[in-house]
PDB file of C-alpha atoms in Angstrom:
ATOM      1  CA  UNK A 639    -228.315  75.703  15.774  1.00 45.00           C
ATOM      2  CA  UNK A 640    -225.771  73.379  14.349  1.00 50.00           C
ATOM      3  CA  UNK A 641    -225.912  75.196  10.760  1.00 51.00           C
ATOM      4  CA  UNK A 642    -225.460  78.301  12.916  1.00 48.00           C
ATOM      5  CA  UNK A 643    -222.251  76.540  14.508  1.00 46.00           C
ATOM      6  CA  UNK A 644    -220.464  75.189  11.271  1.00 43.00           C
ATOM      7  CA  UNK A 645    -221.208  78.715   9.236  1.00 49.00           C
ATOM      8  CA  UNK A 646    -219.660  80.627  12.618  1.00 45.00           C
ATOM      9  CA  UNK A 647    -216.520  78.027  12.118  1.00 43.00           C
ATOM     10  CA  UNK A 648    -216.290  78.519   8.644  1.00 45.00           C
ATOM     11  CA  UNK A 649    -216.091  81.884   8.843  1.00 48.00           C
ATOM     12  CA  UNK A 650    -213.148  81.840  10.870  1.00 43.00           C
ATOM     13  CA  UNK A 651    -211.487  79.058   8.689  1.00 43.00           C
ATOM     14  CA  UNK A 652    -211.876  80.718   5.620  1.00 46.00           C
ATOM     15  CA  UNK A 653    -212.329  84.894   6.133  1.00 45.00           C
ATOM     16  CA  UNK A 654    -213.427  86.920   3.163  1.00 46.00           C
ATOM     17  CA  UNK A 655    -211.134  89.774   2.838  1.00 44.00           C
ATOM     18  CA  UNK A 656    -212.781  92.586   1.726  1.00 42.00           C
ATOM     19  CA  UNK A 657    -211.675  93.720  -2.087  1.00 41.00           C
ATOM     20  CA  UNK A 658    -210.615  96.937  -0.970  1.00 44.00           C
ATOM     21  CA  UNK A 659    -208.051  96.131   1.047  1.00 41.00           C
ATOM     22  CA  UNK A 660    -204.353  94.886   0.294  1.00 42.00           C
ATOM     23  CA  UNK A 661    -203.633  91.156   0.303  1.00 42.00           C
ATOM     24  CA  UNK A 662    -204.494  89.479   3.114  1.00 42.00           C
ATOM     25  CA  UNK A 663    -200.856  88.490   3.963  1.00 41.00           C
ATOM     26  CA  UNK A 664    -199.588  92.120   3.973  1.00 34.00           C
ATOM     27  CA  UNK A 665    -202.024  92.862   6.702  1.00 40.00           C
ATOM     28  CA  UNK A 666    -202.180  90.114   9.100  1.00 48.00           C
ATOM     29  CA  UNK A 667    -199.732  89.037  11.500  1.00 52.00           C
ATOM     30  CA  UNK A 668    -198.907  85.560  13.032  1.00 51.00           C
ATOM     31  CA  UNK A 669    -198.346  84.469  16.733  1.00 46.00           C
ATOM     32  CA  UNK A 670    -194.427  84.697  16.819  1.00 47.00           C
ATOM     33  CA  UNK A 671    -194.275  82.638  20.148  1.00 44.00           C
ATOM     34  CA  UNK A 672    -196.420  80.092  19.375  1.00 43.00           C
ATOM     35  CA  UNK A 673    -194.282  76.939  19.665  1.00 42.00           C
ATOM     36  CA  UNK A 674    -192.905  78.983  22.765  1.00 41.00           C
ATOM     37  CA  UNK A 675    -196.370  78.915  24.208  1.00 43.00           C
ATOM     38  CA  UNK A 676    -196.686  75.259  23.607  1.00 42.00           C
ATOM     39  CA  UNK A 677    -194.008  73.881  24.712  1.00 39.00           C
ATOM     40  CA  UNK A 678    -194.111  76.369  27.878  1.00 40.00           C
ATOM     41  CA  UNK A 679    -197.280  74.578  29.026  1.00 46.00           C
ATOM     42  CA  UNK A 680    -196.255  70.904  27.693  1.00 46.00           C
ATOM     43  CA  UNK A 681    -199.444  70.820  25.710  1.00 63.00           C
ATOM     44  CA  UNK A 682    -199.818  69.711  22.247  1.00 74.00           C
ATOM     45  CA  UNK A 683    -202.254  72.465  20.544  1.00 83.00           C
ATOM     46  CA  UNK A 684    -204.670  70.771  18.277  1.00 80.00           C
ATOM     47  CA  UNK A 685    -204.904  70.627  14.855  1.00 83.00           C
ATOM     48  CA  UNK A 686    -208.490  71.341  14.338  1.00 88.00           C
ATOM     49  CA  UNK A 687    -208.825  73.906  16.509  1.00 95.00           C
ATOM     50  CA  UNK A 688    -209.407  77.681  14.401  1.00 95.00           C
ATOM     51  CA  UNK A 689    -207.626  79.124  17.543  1.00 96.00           C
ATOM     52  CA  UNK A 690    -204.933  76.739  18.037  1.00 96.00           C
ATOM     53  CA  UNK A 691    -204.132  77.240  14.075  1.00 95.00           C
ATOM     54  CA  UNK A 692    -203.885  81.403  14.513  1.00 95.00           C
ATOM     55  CA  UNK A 693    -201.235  80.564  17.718  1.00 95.00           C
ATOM     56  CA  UNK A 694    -199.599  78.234  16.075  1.00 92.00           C
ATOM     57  CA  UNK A 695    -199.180  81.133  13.035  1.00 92.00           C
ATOM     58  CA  UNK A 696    -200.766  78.610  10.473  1.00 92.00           C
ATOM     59  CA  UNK A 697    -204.044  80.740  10.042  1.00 93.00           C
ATOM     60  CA  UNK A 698    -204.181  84.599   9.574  1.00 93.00           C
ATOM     61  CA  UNK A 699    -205.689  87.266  12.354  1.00 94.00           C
ATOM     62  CA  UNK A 700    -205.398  90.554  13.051  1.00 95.00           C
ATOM     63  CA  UNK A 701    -203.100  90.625  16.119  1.00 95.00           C
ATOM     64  CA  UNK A 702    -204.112  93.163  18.475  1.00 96.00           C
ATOM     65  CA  UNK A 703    -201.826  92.021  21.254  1.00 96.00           C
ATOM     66  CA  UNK A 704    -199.595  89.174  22.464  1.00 96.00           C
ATOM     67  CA  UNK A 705    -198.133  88.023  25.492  1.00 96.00           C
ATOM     68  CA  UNK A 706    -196.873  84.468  26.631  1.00 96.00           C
ATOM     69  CA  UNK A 707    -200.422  83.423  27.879  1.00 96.00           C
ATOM     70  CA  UNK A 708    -202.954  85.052  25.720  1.00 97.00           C
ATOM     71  CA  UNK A 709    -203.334  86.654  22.636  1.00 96.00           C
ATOM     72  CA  UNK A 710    -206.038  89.300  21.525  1.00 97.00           C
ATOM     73  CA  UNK A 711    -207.014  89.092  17.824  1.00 97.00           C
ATOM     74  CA  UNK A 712    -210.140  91.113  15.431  1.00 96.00           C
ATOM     75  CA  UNK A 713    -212.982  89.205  15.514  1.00 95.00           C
ATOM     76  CA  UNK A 714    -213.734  87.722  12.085  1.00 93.00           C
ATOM     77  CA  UNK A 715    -217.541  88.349  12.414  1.00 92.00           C
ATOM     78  CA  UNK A 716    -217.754  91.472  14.728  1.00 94.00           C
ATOM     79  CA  UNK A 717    -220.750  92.538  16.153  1.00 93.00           C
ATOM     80  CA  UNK A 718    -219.532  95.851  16.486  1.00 93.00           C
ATOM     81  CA  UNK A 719    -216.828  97.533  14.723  1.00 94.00           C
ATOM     82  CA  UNK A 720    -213.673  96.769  16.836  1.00 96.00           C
ATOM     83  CA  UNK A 721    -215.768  93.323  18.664  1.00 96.00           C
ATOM     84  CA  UNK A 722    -211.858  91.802  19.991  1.00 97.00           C
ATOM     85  CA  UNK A 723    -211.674  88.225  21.625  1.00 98.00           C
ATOM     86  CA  UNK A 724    -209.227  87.281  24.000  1.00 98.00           C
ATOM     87  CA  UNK A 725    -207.653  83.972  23.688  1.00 98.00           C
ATOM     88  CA  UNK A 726    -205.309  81.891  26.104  1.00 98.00           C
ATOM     89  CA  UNK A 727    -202.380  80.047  24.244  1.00 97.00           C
ATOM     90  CA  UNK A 728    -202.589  76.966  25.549  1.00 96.00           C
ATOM     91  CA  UNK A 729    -206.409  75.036  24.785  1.00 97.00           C
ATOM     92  CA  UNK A 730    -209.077  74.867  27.053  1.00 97.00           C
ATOM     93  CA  UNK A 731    -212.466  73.882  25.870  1.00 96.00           C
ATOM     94  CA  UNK A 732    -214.226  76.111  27.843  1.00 96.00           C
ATOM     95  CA  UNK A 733    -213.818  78.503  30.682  1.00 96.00           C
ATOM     96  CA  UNK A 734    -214.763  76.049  33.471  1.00 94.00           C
ATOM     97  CA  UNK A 735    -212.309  73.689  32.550  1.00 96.00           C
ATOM     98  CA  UNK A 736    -209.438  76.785  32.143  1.00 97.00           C
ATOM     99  CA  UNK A 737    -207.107  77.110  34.807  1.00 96.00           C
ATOM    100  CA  UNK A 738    -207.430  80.166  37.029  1.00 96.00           C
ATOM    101  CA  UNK A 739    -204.641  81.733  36.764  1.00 97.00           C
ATOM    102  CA  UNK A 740    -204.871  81.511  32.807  1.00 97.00           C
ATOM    103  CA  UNK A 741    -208.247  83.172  33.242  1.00 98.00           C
ATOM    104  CA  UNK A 742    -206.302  85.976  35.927  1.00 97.00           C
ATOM    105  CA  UNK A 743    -204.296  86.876  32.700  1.00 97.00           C
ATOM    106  CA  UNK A 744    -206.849  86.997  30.893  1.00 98.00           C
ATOM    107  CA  UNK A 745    -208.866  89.231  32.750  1.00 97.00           C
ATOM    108  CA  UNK A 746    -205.905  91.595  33.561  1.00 97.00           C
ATOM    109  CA  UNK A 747    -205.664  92.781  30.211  1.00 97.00           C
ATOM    110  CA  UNK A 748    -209.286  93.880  29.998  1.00 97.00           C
ATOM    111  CA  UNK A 749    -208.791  96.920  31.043  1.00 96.00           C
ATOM    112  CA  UNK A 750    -206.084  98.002  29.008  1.00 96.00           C
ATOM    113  CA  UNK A 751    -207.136  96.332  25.672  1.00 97.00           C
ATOM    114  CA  UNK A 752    -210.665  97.567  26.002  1.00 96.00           C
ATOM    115  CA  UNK A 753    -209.687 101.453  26.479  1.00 96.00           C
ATOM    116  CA  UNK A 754    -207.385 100.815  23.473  1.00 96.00           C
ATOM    117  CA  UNK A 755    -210.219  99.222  21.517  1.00 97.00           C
ATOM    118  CA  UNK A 756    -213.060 101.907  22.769  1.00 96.00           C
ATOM    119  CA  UNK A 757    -210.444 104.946  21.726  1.00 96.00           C
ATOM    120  CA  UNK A 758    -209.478 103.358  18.696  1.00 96.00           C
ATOM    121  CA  UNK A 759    -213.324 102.936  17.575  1.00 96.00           C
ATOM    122  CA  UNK A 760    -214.914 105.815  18.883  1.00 95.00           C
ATOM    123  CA  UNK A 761    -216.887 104.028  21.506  1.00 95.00           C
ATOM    124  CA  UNK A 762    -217.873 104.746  24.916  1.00 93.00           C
ATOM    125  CA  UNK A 763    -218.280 101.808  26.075  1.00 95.00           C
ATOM    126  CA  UNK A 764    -217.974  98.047  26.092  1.00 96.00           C
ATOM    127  CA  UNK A 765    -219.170  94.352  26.995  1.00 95.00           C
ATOM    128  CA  UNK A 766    -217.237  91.897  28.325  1.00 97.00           C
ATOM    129  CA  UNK A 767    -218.933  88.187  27.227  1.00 96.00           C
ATOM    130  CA  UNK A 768    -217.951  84.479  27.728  1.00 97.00           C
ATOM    131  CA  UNK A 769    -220.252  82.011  25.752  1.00 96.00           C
ATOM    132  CA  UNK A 770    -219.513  79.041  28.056  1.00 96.00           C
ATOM    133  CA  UNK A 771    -220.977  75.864  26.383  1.00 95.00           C
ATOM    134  CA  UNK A 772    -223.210  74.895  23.630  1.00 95.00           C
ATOM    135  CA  UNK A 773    -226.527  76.320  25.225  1.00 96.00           C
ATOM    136  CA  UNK A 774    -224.863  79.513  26.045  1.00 95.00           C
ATOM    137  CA  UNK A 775    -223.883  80.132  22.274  1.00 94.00           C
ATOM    138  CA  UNK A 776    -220.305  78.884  22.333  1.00 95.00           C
ATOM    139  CA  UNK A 777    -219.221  78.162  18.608  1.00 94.00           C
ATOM    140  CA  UNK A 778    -215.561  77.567  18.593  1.00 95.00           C
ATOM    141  CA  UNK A 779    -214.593  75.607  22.016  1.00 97.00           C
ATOM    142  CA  UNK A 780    -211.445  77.089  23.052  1.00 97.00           C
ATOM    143  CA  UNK A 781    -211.631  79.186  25.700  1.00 97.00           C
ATOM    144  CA  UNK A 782    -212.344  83.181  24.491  1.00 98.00           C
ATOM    145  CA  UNK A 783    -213.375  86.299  26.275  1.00 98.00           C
ATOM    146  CA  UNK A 784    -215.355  89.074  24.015  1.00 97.00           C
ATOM    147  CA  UNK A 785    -214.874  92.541  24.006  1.00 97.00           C
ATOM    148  CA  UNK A 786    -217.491  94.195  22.365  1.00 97.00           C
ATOM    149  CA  UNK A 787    -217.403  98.424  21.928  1.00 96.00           C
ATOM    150  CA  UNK A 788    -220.499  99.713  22.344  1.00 95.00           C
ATOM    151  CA  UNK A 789    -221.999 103.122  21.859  1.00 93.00           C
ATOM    152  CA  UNK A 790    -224.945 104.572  23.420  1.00 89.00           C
ATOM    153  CA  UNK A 791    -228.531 103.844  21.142  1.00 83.00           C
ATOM    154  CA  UNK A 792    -226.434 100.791  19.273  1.00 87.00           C
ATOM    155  CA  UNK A 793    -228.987  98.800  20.270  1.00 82.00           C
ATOM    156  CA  UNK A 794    -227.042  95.517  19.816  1.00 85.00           C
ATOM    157  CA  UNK A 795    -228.958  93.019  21.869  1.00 79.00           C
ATOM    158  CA  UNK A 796    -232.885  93.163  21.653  1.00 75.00           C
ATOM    159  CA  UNK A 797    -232.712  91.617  25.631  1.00 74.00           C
ATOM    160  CA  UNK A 798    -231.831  95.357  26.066  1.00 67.00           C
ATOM    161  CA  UNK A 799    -235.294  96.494  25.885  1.00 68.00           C
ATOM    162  CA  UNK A 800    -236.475  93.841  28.005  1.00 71.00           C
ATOM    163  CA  UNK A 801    -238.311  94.580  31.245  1.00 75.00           C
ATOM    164  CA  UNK A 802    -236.120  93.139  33.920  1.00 78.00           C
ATOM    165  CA  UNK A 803    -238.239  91.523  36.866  1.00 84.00           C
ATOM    166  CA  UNK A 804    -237.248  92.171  40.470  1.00 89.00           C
ATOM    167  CA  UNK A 805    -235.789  88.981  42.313  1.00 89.00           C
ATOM    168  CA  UNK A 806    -238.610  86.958  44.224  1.00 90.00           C
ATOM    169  CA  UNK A 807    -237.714  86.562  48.066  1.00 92.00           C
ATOM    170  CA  UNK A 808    -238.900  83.414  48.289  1.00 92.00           C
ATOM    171  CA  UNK A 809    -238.041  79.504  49.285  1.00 93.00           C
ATOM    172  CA  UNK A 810    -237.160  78.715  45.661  1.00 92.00           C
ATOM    173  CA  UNK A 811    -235.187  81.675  45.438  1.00 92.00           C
ATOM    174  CA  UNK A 812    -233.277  80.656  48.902  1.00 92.00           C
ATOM    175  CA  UNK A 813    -233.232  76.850  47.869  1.00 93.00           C
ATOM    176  CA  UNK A 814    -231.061  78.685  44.580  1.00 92.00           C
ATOM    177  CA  UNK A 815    -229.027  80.197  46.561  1.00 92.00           C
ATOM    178  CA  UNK A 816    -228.124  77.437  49.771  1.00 92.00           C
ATOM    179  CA  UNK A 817    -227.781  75.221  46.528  1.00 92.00           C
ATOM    180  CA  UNK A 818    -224.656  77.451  44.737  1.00 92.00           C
ATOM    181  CA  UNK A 819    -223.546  78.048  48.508  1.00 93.00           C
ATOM    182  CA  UNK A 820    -223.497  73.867  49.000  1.00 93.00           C
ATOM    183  CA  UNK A 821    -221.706  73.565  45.519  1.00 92.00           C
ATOM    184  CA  UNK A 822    -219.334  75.877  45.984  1.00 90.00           C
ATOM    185  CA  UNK A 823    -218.200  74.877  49.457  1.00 91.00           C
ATOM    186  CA  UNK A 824    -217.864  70.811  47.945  1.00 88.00           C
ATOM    187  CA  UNK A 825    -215.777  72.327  44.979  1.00 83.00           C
ATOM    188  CA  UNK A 826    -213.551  74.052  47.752  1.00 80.00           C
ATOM    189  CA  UNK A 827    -213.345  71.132  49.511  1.00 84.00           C
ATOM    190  CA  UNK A 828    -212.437  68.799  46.182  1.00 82.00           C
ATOM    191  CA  UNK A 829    -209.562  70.991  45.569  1.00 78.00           C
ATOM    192  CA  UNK A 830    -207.968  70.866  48.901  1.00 81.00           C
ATOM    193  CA  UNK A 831    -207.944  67.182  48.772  1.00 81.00           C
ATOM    194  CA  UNK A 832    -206.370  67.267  45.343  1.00 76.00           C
ATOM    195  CA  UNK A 833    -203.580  69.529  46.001  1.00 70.00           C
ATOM    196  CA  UNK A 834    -202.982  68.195  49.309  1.00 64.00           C
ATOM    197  CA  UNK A 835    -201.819  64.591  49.309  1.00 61.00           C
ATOM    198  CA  UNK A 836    -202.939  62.663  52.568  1.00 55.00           C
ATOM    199  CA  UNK A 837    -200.109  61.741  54.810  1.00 52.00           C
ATOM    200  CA  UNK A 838    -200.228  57.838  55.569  1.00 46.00           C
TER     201      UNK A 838
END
């Protein structure tokens, strides 16, 4: 898993151009806003960071599009011809620990980046993925949403042709569920004590 991790990173430290194509420079644009972006959210980006190096313009992408929260770039290893990622400005190691509204503006653009990316490859369709930790397959840990084109017969992920099991009504399945329910209601409560201060 780890050798899996640092060959990922690598490859989006160091892409391979393909010989084909003109120089790398000629083709690849920076983040013009980038010290905009930082200073906007009073966060220092950091310096080993693969994402925080193509905001801050000091590594090469292919810029899709930009805005002052999030920028959409080419995947350097694409799953799928067109396979996008979405990436907020300022860093967040993961998506639980990004703010909501960053992950609001995020989201919004799905829509219209993903019918550009599906008419600009030739797909029908796409995923929409968040690898959200080590176990879930997160390689590079700033914050990044996936947009993958898909077309029908691809057969990208083998879990496709998986039999998928009905849910079991059952006390463990209820226990699951009062459990999230309980969880959800303490987070709820967490923030309202943190953004209201108690009156003494």
């Amino acid at each position: 898993m780890e050798a899996r991790r640092l060959a990922l990173l690598y490859s989006h430290l160091c892409p391979s151009p393909s010989p084909s194509l003109p120089p790398f420079s000629s083709i690849v644009s920076t983040s013009a806003s980038a010290s905009a972006s930082a200073s906007h959210s009073n966060q220092t980006l950091p310096d080993d960071c693969v994402f925080c190096l193509i905001i801050r313009g000091q590594s090469p992408a292919f810029k899709l599009y930009e805005d002052d929260t999030c920028l959409c770039i080419l995947d350097t290893r694409p799953l799928s011809r067109g396979h996008s990622l979405i990436i907020p400005k300022s860093h967040f190691s993961s998506l639980d620990v990004t703010p909501p509204s960053v992950v609001a503006v995020m989201c919004s653009k799905v829509p219209f980046l993903g019918n550009a990316i599906m008419k600009a490859t030739g797909s029908d369709s796409f995923n929409l993925l968040v690898n959200n930790g080590a176990a879930a397959g997160q390689v590079i840990f700033h914050t990044h949403i996936h947009i993958i084109p898909r077309k029908a017969d691809d057969c990208l992920w083998t879990s496709e042709s998986l039999q998928r099991r009905p849910l079991k009504i059952d006390s463990e399945t209820s226990g699951l569920a009062n459990r999230v329910r309980e969880l959800l209601l303490n987070i709820s409560e967490e923030r309202k004590d943190q953004v209201s201060p108690t009156l003494s």
